Tab-separated table of C-alpha atoms in Angstrom:
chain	number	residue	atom	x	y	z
M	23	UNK	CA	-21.622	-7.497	2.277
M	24	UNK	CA	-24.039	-9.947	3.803
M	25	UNK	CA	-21.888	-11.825	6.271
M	26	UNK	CA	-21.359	-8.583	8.313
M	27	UNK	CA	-25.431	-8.686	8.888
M	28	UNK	CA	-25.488	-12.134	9.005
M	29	UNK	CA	-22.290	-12.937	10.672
M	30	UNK	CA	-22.021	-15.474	8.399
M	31	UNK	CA	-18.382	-15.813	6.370
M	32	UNK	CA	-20.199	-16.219	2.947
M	33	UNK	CA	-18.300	-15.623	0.029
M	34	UNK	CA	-19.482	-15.204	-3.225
M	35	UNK	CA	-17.502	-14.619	-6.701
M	36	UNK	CA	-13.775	-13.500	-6.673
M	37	UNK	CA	-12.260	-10.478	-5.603
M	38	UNK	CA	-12.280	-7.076	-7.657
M	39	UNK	CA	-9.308	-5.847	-6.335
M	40	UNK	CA	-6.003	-7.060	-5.161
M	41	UNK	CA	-2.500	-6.277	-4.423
M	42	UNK	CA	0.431	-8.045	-5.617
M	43	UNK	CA	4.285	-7.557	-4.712
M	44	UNK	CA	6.693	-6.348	-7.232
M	45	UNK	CA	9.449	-7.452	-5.039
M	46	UNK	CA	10.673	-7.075	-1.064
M	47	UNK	CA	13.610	-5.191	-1.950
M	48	UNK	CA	13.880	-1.523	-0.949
M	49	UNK	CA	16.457	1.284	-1.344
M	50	UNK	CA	15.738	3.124	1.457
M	51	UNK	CA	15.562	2.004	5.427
M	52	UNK	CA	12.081	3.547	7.194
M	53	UNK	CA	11.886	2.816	10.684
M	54	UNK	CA	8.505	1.706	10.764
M	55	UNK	CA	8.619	-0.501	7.679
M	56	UNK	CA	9.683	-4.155	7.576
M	57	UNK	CA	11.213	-3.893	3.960
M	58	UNK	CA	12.852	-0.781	4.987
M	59	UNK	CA	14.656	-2.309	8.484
M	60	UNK	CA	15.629	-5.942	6.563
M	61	UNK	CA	13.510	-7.557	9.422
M	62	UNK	CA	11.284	-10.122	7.081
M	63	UNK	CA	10.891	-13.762	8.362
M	64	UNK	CA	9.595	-14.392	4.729
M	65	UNK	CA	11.614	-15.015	1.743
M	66	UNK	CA	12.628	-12.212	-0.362
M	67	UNK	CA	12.779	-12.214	-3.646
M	68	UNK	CA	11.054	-10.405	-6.533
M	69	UNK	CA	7.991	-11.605	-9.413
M	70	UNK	CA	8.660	-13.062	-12.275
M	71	UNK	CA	7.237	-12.490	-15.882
M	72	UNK	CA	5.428	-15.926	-15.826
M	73	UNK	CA	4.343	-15.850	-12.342
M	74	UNK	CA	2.384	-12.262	-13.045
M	75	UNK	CA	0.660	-13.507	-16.038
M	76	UNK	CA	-0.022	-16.560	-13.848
M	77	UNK	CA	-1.060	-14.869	-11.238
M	78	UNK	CA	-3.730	-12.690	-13.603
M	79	UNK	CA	-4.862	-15.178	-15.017
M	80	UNK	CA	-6.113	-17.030	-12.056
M	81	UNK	CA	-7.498	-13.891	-10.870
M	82	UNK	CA	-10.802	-13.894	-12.681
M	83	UNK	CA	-12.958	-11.885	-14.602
M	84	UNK	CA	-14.179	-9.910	-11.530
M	85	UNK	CA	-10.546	-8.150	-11.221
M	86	UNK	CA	-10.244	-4.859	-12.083
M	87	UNK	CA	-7.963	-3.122	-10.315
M	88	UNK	CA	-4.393	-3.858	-9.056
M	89	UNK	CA	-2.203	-2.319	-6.865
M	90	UNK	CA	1.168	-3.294	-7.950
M	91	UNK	CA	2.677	-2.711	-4.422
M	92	UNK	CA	2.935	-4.731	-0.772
M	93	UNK	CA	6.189	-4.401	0.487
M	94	UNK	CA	9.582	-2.847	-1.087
M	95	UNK	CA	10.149	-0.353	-4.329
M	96	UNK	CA	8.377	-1.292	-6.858
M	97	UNK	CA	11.034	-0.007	-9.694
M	98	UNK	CA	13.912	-2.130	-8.408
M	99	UNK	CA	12.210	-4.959	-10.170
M	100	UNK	CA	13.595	-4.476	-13.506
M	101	UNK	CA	10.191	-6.245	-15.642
M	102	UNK	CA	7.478	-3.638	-13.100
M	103	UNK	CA	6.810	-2.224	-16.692
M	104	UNK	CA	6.244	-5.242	-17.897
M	105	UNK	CA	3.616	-6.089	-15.267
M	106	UNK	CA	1.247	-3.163	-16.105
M	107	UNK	CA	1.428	-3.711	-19.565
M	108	UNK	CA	-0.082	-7.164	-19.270
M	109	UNK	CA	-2.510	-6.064	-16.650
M	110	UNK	CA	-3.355	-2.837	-19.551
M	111	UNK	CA	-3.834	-5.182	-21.828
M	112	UNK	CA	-6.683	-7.273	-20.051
M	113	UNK	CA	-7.637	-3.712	-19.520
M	114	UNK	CA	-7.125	-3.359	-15.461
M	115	UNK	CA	-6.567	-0.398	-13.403
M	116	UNK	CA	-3.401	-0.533	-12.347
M	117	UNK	CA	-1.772	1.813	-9.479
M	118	UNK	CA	1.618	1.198	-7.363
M	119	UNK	CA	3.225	3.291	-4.994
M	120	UNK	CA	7.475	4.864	-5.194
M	121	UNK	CA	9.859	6.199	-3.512
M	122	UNK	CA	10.730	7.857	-7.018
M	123	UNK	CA	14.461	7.501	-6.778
M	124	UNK	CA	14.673	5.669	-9.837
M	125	UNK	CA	12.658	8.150	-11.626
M	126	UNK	CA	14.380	10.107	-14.242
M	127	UNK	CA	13.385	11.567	-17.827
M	128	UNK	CA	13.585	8.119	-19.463
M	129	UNK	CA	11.887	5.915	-17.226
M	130	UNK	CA	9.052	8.593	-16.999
M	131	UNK	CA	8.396	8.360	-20.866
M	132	UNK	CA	8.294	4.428	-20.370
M	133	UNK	CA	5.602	4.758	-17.196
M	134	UNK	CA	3.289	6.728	-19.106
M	135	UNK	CA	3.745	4.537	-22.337
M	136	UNK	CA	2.794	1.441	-20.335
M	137	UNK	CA	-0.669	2.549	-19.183
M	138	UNK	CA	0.015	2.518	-15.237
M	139	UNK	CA	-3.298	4.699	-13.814
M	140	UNK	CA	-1.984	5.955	-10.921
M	141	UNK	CA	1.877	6.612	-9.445
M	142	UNK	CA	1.588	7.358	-5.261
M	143	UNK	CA	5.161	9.103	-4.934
M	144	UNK	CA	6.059	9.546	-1.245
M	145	UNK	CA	7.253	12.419	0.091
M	146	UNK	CA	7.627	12.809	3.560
M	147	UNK	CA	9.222	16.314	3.623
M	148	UNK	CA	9.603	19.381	1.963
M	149	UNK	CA	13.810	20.101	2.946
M	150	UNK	CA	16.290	17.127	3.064
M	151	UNK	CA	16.615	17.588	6.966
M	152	UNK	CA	12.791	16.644	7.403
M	153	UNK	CA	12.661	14.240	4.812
M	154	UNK	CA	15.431	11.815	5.921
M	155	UNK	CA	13.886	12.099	9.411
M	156	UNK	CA	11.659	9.020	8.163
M	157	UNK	CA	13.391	8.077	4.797
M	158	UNK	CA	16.526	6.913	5.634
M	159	UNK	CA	18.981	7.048	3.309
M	160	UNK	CA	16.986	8.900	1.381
M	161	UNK	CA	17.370	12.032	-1.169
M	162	UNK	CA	14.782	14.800	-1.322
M	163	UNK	CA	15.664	16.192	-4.868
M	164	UNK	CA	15.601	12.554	-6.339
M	165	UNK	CA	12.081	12.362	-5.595
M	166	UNK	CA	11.420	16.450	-6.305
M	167	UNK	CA	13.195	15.098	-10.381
M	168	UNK	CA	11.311	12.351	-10.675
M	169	UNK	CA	8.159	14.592	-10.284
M	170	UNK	CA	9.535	16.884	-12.830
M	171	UNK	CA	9.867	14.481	-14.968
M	172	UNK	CA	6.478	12.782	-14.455
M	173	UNK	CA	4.841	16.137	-15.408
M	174	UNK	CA	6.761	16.578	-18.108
M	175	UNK	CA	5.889	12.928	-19.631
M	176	UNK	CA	2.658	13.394	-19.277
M	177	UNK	CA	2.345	16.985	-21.079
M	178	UNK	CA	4.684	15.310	-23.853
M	179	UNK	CA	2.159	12.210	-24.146
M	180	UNK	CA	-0.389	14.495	-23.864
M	181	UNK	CA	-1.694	11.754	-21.728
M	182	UNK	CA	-4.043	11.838	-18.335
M	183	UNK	CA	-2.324	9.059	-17.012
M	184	UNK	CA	-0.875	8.160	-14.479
M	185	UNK	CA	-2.558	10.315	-11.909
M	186	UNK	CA	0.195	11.683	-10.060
M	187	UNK	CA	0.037	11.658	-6.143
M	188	UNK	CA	2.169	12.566	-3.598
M	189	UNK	CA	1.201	10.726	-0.440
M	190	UNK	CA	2.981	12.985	3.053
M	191	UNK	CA	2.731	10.520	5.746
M	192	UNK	CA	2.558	12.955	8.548
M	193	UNK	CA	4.355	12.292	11.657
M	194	UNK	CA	5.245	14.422	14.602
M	195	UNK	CA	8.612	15.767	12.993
M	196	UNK	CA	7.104	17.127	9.764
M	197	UNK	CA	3.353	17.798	10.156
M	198	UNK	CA	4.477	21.995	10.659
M	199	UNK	CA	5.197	21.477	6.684
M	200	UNK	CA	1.895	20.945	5.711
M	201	UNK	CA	0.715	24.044	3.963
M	202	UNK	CA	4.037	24.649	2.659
M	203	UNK	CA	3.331	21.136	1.031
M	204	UNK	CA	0.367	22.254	-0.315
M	205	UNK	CA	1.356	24.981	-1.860
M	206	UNK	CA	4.379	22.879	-3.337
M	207	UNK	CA	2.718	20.238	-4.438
M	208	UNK	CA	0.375	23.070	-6.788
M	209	UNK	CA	3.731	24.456	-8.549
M	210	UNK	CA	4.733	21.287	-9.260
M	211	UNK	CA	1.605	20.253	-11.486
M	212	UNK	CA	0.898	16.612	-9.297
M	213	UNK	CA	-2.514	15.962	-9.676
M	214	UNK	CA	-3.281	15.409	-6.201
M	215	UNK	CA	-1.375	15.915	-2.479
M	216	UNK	CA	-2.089	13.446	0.222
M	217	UNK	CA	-1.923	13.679	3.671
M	218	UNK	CA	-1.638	9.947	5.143
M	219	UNK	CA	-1.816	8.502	9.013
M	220	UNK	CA	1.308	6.908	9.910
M	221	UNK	CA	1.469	3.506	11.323
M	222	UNK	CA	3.393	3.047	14.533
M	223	UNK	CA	3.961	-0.617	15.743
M	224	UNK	CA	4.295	0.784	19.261
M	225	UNK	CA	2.325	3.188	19.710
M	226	UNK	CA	0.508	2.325	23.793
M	227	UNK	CA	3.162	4.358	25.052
M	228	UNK	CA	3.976	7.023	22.458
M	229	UNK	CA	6.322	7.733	20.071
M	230	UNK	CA	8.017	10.310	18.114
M	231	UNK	CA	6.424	9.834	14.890
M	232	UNK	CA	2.555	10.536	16.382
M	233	UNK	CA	1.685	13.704	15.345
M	234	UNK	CA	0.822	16.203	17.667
M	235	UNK	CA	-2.292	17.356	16.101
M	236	UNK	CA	-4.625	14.359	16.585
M	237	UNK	CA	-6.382	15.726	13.377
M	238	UNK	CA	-3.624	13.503	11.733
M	239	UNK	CA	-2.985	10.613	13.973
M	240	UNK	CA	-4.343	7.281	13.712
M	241	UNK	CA	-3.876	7.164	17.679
M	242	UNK	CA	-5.522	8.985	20.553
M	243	UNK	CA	-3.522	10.221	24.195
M	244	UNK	CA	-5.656	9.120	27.130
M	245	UNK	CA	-5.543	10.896	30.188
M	246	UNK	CA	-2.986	8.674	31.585
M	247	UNK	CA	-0.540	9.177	28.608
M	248	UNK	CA	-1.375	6.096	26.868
M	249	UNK	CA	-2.375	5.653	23.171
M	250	UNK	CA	-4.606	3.691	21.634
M	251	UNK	CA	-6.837	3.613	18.030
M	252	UNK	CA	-8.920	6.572	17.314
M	253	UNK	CA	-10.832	4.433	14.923
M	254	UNK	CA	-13.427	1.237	16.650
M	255	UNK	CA	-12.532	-2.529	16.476
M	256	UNK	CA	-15.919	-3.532	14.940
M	257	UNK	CA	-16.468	-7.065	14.200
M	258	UNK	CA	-16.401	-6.530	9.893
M	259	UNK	CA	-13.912	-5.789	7.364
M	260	UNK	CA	-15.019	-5.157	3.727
M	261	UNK	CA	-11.860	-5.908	2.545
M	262	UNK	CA	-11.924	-9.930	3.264
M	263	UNK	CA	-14.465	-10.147	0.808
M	264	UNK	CA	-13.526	-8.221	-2.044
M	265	UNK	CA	-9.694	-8.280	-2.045
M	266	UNK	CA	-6.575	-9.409	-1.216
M	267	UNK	CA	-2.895	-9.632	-1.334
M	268	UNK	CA	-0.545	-11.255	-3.366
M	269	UNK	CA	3.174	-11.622	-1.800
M	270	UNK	CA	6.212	-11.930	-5.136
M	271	UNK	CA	6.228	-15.651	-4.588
M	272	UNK	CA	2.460	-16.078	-4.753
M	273	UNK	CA	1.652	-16.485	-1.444
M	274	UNK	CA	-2.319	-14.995	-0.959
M	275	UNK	CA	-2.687	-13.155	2.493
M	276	UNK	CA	-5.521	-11.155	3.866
M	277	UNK	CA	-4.880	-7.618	3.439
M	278	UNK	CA	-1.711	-4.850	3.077
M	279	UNK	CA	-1.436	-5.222	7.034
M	280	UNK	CA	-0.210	-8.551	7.575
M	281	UNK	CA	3.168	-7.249	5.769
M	282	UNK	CA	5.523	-10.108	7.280
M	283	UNK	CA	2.789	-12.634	5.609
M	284	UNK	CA	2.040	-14.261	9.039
M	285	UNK	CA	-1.312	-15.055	7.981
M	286	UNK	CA	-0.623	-17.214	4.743
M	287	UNK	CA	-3.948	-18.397	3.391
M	288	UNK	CA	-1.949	-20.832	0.474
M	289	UNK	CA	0.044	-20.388	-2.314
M	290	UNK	CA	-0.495	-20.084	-5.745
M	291	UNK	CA	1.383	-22.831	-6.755
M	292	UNK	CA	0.377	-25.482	-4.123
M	293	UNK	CA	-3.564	-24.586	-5.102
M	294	UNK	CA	-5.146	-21.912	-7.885
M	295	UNK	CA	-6.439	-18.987	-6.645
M	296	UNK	CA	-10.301	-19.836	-6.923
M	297	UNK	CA	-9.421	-22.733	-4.658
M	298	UNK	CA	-7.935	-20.624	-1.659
M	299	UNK	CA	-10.159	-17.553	-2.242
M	300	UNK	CA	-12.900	-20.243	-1.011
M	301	UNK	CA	-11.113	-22.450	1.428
M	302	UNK	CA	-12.166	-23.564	4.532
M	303	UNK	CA	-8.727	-21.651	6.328
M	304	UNK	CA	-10.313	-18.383	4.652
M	305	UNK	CA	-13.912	-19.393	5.199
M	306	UNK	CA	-12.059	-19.656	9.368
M	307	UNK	CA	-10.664	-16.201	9.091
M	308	UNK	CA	-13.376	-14.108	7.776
M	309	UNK	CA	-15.208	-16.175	10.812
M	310	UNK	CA	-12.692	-14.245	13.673
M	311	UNK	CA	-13.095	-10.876	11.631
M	312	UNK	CA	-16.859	-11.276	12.220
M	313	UNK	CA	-16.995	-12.471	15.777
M	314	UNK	CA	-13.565	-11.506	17.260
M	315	UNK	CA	-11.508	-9.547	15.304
M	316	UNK	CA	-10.172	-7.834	18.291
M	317	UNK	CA	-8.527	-11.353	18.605
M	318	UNK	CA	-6.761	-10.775	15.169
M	319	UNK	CA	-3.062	-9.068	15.600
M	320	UNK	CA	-2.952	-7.446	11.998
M	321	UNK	CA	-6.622	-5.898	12.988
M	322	UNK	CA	-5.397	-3.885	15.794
M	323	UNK	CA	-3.482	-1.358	13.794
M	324	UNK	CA	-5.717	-0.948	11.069
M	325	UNK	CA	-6.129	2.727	9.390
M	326	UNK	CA	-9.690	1.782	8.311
M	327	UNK	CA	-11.794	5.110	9.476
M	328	UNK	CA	-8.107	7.130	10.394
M	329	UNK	CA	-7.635	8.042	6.920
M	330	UNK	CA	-6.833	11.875	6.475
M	331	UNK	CA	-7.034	12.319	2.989
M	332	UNK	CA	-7.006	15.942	1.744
């Protein structure tokens, strides 16, 4: 990337990678989440047919990969299927990320016939009591079937996709389930266990959710019983220039952190993609991530270097 040497916001090409939104809606009510508390300032909705295959095809050559996931549950849009098959088709990696409640023996058999690459499946706790601590309303042995039946899919298919994850975003209340997790996640047959920082809005002056063991927090305790970022506020972000995010009603922001879509760079439909990838109001904010992006508020909860993959 040769604007962070040169502090210069030059842009060449279009991005490889991007997210786009399935829809806003979500089943379940998270307390750090947006989706989850029904506190967007945006318009919800959910992505059309058309609008995907408009959205690809404005995309470029350059894409290949797409995370099918920004805010909400991705299976509560009734044509997500129909979204990675197009994407397979122009032959794209395509990933998203579930709360698996809508996951059952049927709808497994249709995920692995569509092509998706990867399926994140969250799972936040190994018994119902620690689970619902951060998904509300939600149900442990939902998710726990919808593995099952993932597994089982797969071995039927005889198929190597989707590479099944389950992502534990480890907070203070669950982080003494770890190993247990482990352990749980090898009897099951998922292809991978994750162990993810949680993201606390306000986190200066503590909160439940920060683990204890720092080895798993995004956030450091100062002397004086503050937090703040373990990770530095340098003046680059790799992910300006070869990515970005695609809201359900094609609106292009920066990156996965700006979920309430403050900082709206155009929309799809006003102006292609091409067009806003190289306009002057993203040409601007590349500018602050170089110089100042210290100034920028989606910046100063970013996970970049707190990531505690296992």
């Amino acid at each position: 990337m040769l604007g962070k040497y040169f502090k210069r916001p030059v842009v060449w090409g279009t991005p490889y990678a991007v997210s786009i939104e399935p829809t806003t809606a979500c089943n379940l009510g998270c307390p750090e989440c947006p989706s989850g508390l029904k506190q967007f300032t945006r318009d919800t909705g959910r992505l059309s047919e058309i609008e995907n295959k408009n959205f690809l095809d404005q995309l470029g050559k350059n894409l290949f990969y797409i995370n099918y996931y920004f805010q909400g549950e991705p299976f509560l849009n009734p044509n997500f299927l129909v979204f990675v098959q197009e994407a397979n088709k122009r032959k794209i990696y395509t990933a998203t990320s579930t709360n698996a409640h809508f996951i059952n023996a049927k709808t497994a058999k249709e995920i692995v016939q569509s092509g998706l690459s990867r399926l994140i499946i969250s799972i936040d706790g190994i018994t119902q009591e620690t689970y619902e601590n951060y998904r509300i309303h939600g149900i442990l042995h939902k998710v726990l079937e919808g593995t099952r039946a993932m597994v089982e899919a797969k071995k039927d298919a005889q198929s190597p996709t989707p590479h099944i994850i389950w992502q534990f975003l480890v907070t203070g209340k669950n982080e003494h389930e770890i190993d247990a997790l482990l352990e749980m996640g090898d009897n099951f047959g998922v292809d991978e266990v994750r162990l993810k920082s949680i993201q606390v809005y306000d986190f200066e002056n503590g909160n439940d959710l920060i683990p204890k063991n720092q080895k798993y927090s995004r956030y450091k305790r100062l002397p004086n019983g503050k937090y703040k970022m373990k990770a530095g506020m340098n003046n680059h972000c790799w992910r300006m220039w070869s990515s970005a995010v695609l809201t359900w009603d094609g609106i292009v922001v920066p990156c996965c952190f700006d979920k309430d879509a403050k900082h709206q760079l155009g929309r799809i439909e006003d102006s292609d993609f091409v067009n806003i990838w190289k306009s002057k109001k993203y040409k601007s904010l590349r500018k602050g991530i170089l110089t100042a992006r210290q100034e920028i508020d989606i910046c100063k909860n970013c996970s970049e270097g707190s990531k505690v993959w296992v």
